[in-house]
JSON list of C-alpha atoms in Angstrom, two decimals:
[
{"chain": "C", "resi": 268, "resn": "MET", "atom": "CA", "xyz": [11.08, -32.34, 11.00]},
{"chain": "C", "resi": 269, "resn": "ASN", "atom": "CA", "xyz": [7.28, -31.95, 10.74]},
{"chain": "C", "resi": 270, "resn": "MET", "atom": "CA", "xyz": [6.50, -29.04, 8.39]},
{"chain": "C", "resi": 271, "resn": "GLU", "atom": "CA", "xyz": [2.69, -29.32, 8.62]},
{"chain": "C", "resi": 272, "resn": "ARG", "atom": "CA", "xyz": [0.90, -26.05, 9.06]},
{"chain": "C", "resi": 273, "resn": "LYS", "atom": "CA", "xyz": [-1.01, -25.57, 12.26]},
{"chain": "C", "resi": 274, "resn": "PRO", "atom": "CA", "xyz": [-4.72, -24.94, 11.63]},
{"chain": "C", "resi": 275, "resn": "VAL", "atom": "CA", "xyz": [-5.54, -21.25, 11.94]},
{"chain": "C", "resi": 276, "resn": "LYS", "atom": "CA", "xyz": [-8.41, -20.36, 14.24]},
{"chain": "C", "resi": 277, "resn": "GLY", "atom": "CA", "xyz": [-11.05, -18.24, 12.49]},
{"chain": "C", "resi": 278, "resn": "LEU", "atom": "CA", "xyz": [-11.11, -14.51, 13.10]},
{"chain": "C", "resi": 279, "resn": "LEU", "atom": "CA", "xyz": [-14.71, -14.52, 14.35]},
{"chain": "C", "resi": 280, "resn": "ASP", "atom": "CA", "xyz": [-13.90, -17.41, 16.72]},
{"chain": "C", "resi": 281, "resn": "ARG", "atom": "CA", "xyz": [-10.98, -15.47, 18.14]},
{"chain": "C", "resi": 282, "resn": "LEU", "atom": "CA", "xyz": [-13.10, -12.38, 18.65]},
{"chain": "C", "resi": 283, "resn": "ARG", "atom": "CA", "xyz": [-15.93, -14.40, 20.26]},
{"chain": "C", "resi": 284, "resn": "ASP", "atom": "CA", "xyz": [-13.38, -16.00, 22.60]},
{"chain": "C", "resi": 285, "resn": "GLY", "atom": "CA", "xyz": [-12.21, -12.55, 23.69]},
{"chain": "C", "resi": 286, "resn": "GLU", "atom": "CA", "xyz": [-8.76, -12.88, 22.14]},
{"chain": "C", "resi": 287, "resn": "GLN", "atom": "CA", "xyz": [-6.88, -9.78, 21.09]},
{"chain": "C", "resi": 288, "resn": "VAL", "atom": "CA", "xyz": [-6.41, -9.29, 17.37]},
{"chain": "C", "resi": 289, "resn": "LEU", "atom": "CA", "xyz": [-3.77, -6.92, 16.02]},
{"chain": "C", "resi": 290, "resn": "VAL", "atom": "CA", "xyz": [-4.46, -5.13, 12.76]},
{"chain": "C", "resi": 291, "resn": "ALA", "atom": "CA", "xyz": [-1.60, -3.64, 10.75]},
{"chain": "C", "resi": 292, "resn": "GLU", "atom": "CA", "xyz": [-2.05, 0.07, 10.24]},
{"chain": "C", "resi": 293, "resn": "GLY", "atom": "CA", "xyz": [0.16, 2.97, 9.38]},
{"chain": "C", "resi": 294, "resn": "TYR", "atom": "CA", "xyz": [0.88, 2.26, 5.72]},
{"chain": "C", "resi": 295, "resn": "LEU", "atom": "CA", "xyz": [0.40, 5.88, 4.75]},
{"chain": "C", "resi": 296, "resn": "TYR", "atom": "CA", "xyz": [2.82, 7.15, 7.39]},
{"chain": "C", "resi": 297, "resn": "GLU", "atom": "CA", "xyz": [5.37, 4.45, 6.62]},
{"chain": "C", "resi": 298, "resn": "PHE", "atom": "CA", "xyz": [5.37, 5.24, 2.89]},
{"chain": "C", "resi": 299, "resn": "GLU", "atom": "CA", "xyz": [5.72, 8.93, 3.69]},
{"chain": "C", "resi": 300, "resn": "ARG", "atom": "CA", "xyz": [8.54, 8.22, 6.17]},
{"chain": "C", "resi": 301, "resn": "ARG", "atom": "CA", "xyz": [10.37, 6.16, 3.53]},
{"chain": "C", "resi": 302, "resn": "GLY", "atom": "CA", "xyz": [10.00, 8.99, 1.01]},
{"chain": "C", "resi": 303, "resn": "TYR", "atom": "CA", "xyz": [7.61, 7.32, -1.44]},
{"chain": "C", "resi": 304, "resn": "LEU", "atom": "CA", "xyz": [4.71, 9.76, -1.13]},
{"chain": "C", "resi": 305, "resn": "SER", "atom": "CA", "xyz": [3.38, 12.89, 0.49]},
{"chain": "C", "resi": 306, "resn": "ALA", "atom": "CA", "xyz": [0.03, 12.46, 2.19]},
{"chain": "C", "resi": 307, "resn": "ALA", "atom": "CA", "xyz": [-2.49, 14.09, -0.16]},
{"chain": "C", "resi": 308, "resn": "ALA", "atom": "CA", "xyz": [-4.96, 13.10, -2.83]},
{"chain": "C", "resi": 309, "resn": "TYR", "atom": "CA", "xyz": [-2.14, 11.31, -4.63]},
{"chain": "C", "resi": 310, "resn": "VAL", "atom": "CA", "xyz": [-1.65, 8.53, -2.09]},
{"chain": "C", "resi": 311, "resn": "PRO", "atom": "CA", "xyz": [-2.63, 5.65, -4.45]},
{"chain": "C", "resi": 312, "resn": "GLU", "atom": "CA", "xyz": [0.25, 6.46, -6.78]},
{"chain": "C", "resi": 313, "resn": "VAL", "atom": "CA", "xyz": [2.57, 4.42, -4.58]},
{"chain": "C", "resi": 314, "resn": "LEU", "atom": "CA", "xyz": [0.70, 1.33, -5.85]},
{"chain": "C", "resi": 315, "resn": "PHE", "atom": "CA", "xyz": [1.43, 2.38, -9.45]},
{"chain": "C", "resi": 316, "resn": "ASP", "atom": "CA", "xyz": [4.97, 3.62, -8.97]},
{"chain": "C", "resi": 317, "resn": "HIS", "atom": "CA", "xyz": [6.34, 1.39, -6.20]},
{"chain": "C", "resi": 318, "resn": "PRO", "atom": "CA", "xyz": [4.28, -1.78, -5.67]},
{"chain": "C", "resi": 319, "resn": "GLU", "atom": "CA", "xyz": [7.41, -3.49, -4.34]},
{"chain": "C", "resi": 320, "resn": "VAL", "atom": "CA", "xyz": [7.47, -1.00, -1.45]},
{"chain": "C", "resi": 321, "resn": "VAL", "atom": "CA", "xyz": [3.82, -1.71, -0.65]},
{"chain": "C", "resi": 322, "resn": "LYS", "atom": "CA", "xyz": [4.73, -5.42, -0.59]},
{"chain": "C", "resi": 323, "resn": "GLN", "atom": "CA", "xyz": [7.74, -4.76, 1.66]},
{"chain": "C", "resi": 324, "resn": "VAL", "atom": "CA", "xyz": [5.74, -2.70, 4.16]},
{"chain": "C", "resi": 325, "resn": "SER", "atom": "CA", "xyz": [3.02, -5.39, 4.22]},
{"chain": "C", "resi": 326, "resn": "ASP", "atom": "CA", "xyz": [5.70, -8.03, 4.87]},
{"chain": "C", "resi": 327, "resn": "ASP", "atom": "CA", "xyz": [7.23, -5.83, 7.57]},
{"chain": "C", "resi": 328, "resn": "PHE", "atom": "CA", "xyz": [3.86, -5.56, 9.33]},
{"chain": "C", "resi": 329, "resn": "ALA", "atom": "CA", "xyz": [3.44, -9.35, 9.07]},
{"chain": "C", "resi": 330, "resn": "HIS", "atom": "CA", "xyz": [6.86, -9.94, 10.64]},
{"chain": "C", "resi": 331, "resn": "ALA", "atom": "CA", "xyz": [6.10, -7.35, 13.34]},
{"chain": "C", "resi": 332, "resn": "GLY", "atom": "CA", "xyz": [3.24, -9.49, 14.62]},
{"chain": "C", "resi": 333, "resn": "THR", "atom": "CA", "xyz": [0.01, -8.25, 13.09]},
{"chain": "C", "resi": 334, "resn": "ASP", "atom": "CA", "xyz": [-2.86, -10.73, 12.84]},
{"chain": "C", "resi": 335, "resn": "VAL", "atom": "CA", "xyz": [-4.60, -8.93, 9.96]},
{"chain": "C", "resi": 336, "resn": "ILE", "atom": "CA", "xyz": [-3.09, -7.47, 6.79]},
{"chain": "C", "resi": 337, "resn": "PRO", "atom": "CA", "xyz": [-5.36, -4.82, 5.25]},
{"chain": "C", "resi": 338, "resn": "ALA", "atom": "CA", "xyz": [-5.15, -4.00, 1.56]},
{"chain": "C", "resi": 339, "resn": "PHE", "atom": "CA", "xyz": [-3.71, -0.52, 1.00]},
{"chain": "C", "resi": 340, "resn": "THR", "atom": "CA", "xyz": [-6.70, 0.91, -0.87]},
{"chain": "C", "resi": 341, "resn": "TYR", "atom": "CA", "xyz": [-6.58, 4.29, 0.86]},
{"chain": "C", "resi": 342, "resn": "TYR", "atom": "CA", "xyz": [-8.01, 6.94, -1.51]},
{"chain": "C", "resi": 343, "resn": "ALA", "atom": "CA", "xyz": [-8.18, 4.42, -4.35]},
{"chain": "C", "resi": 344, "resn": "HIS", "atom": "CA", "xyz": [-11.65, 5.41, -5.49]},
{"chain": "C", "resi": 345, "resn": "LYS", "atom": "CA", "xyz": [-12.85, 7.22, -8.62]},
{"chain": "C", "resi": 346, "resn": "GLU", "atom": "CA", "xyz": [-13.10, 10.72, -7.15]},
{"chain": "C", "resi": 347, "resn": "LYS", "atom": "CA", "xyz": [-9.55, 10.77, -5.78]},
{"chain": "C", "resi": 348, "resn": "LEU", "atom": "CA", "xyz": [-8.08, 8.92, -8.75]},
{"chain": "C", "resi": 349, "resn": "ARG", "atom": "CA", "xyz": [-9.72, 11.41, -11.10]},
{"chain": "C", "resi": 350, "resn": "HIS", "atom": "CA", "xyz": [-7.48, 14.13, -9.59]},
{"chain": "C", "resi": 351, "resn": "ILE", "atom": "CA", "xyz": [-4.41, 12.32, -10.87]},
{"chain": "C", "resi": 352, "resn": "GLY", "atom": "CA", "xyz": [-5.95, 11.18, -14.17]},
{"chain": "C", "resi": 353, "resn": "LYS", "atom": "CA", "xyz": [-6.11, 7.52, -13.16]},
{"chain": "C", "resi": 354, "resn": "ASP", "atom": "CA", "xyz": [-9.81, 7.04, -12.44]},
{"chain": "C", "resi": 355, "resn": "LEU", "atom": "CA", "xyz": [-10.08, 4.47, -15.25]},
{"chain": "C", "resi": 356, "resn": "GLU", "atom": "CA", "xyz": [-7.45, 2.38, -13.47]},
{"chain": "C", "resi": 357, "resn": "MET", "atom": "CA", "xyz": [-9.44, 2.09, -10.21]},
{"chain": "C", "resi": 358, "resn": "GLU", "atom": "CA", "xyz": [-10.11, -1.63, -10.56]},
{"chain": "C", "resi": 359, "resn": "GLN", "atom": "CA", "xyz": [-6.48, -2.37, -11.46]},
{"chain": "C", "resi": 360, "resn": "ILE", "atom": "CA", "xyz": [-5.08, -0.46, -8.49]},
{"chain": "C", "resi": 361, "resn": "ASN", "atom": "CA", "xyz": [-7.49, -2.04, -6.02]},
{"chain": "C", "resi": 362, "resn": "ARG", "atom": "CA", "xyz": [-6.79, -5.53, -7.39]},
{"chain": "C", "resi": 363, "resn": "ARG", "atom": "CA", "xyz": [-3.06, -4.85, -7.05]},
{"chain": "C", "resi": 364, "resn": "ALA", "atom": "CA", "xyz": [-3.54, -3.77, -3.42]},
{"chain": "C", "resi": 365, "resn": "LEU", "atom": "CA", "xyz": [-5.57, -6.90, -2.69]},
{"chain": "C", "resi": 366, "resn": "ARG", "atom": "CA", "xyz": [-3.01, -9.17, -4.39]},
{"chain": "C", "resi": 367, "resn": "ILE", "atom": "CA", "xyz": [-0.17, -7.65, -2.36]},
{"chain": "C", "resi": 368, "resn": "ALA", "atom": "CA", "xyz": [-2.11, -8.00, 0.91]},
{"chain": "C", "resi": 369, "resn": "ARG", "atom": "CA", "xyz": [-3.06, -11.60, 0.05]},
{"chain": "C", "resi": 370, "resn": "GLU", "atom": "CA", "xyz": [0.60, -12.50, -0.61]},
{"chain": "C", "resi": 371, "resn": "ALA", "atom": "CA", "xyz": [1.71, -10.93, 2.68]},
{"chain": "C", "resi": 372, "resn": "SER", "atom": "CA", "xyz": [-1.10, -12.63, 4.62]},
{"chain": "C", "resi": 373, "resn": "ARG", "atom": "CA", "xyz": [-0.13, -16.04, 3.22]},
{"chain": "C", "resi": 374, "resn": "LEU", "atom": "CA", "xyz": [3.48, -15.48, 4.22]},
{"chain": "C", "resi": 375, "resn": "MET", "atom": "CA", "xyz": [2.61, -15.70, 7.92]},
{"chain": "C", "resi": 376, "resn": "GLN", "atom": "CA", "xyz": [-0.88, -17.31, 7.76]},
{"chain": "C", "resi": 377, "resn": "LEU", "atom": "CA", "xyz": [-2.62, -14.06, 8.64]},
{"chain": "C", "resi": 378, "resn": "TYR", "atom": "CA", "xyz": [-6.11, -12.77, 8.04]},
{"chain": "C", "resi": 379, "resn": "LEU", "atom": "CA", "xyz": [-6.75, -10.57, 5.01]}
]
């Protein structure tokens, strides 16, 4: 059995060719639905408290057919993180979100 990966067409090429591109969205609502957060200024805490859930939701979106996996960096900036006393951890939380999205995108050869 040939296990070679098929070359992935570039995102800009797909857009220029008029192809549809699906982008995963709805992380916030999915985390809230699963009981891991309440939508407010404290959204980034899910990356601190439950990174495995962020990974699972990213994987779920990949398996559902998205072409692009965004990093869940919603509200992960100094002003919002300051409200929860984690503004000094901004770089760490954003890097964690990017690492999770990168892992999920590699799973199904998706765009990040």
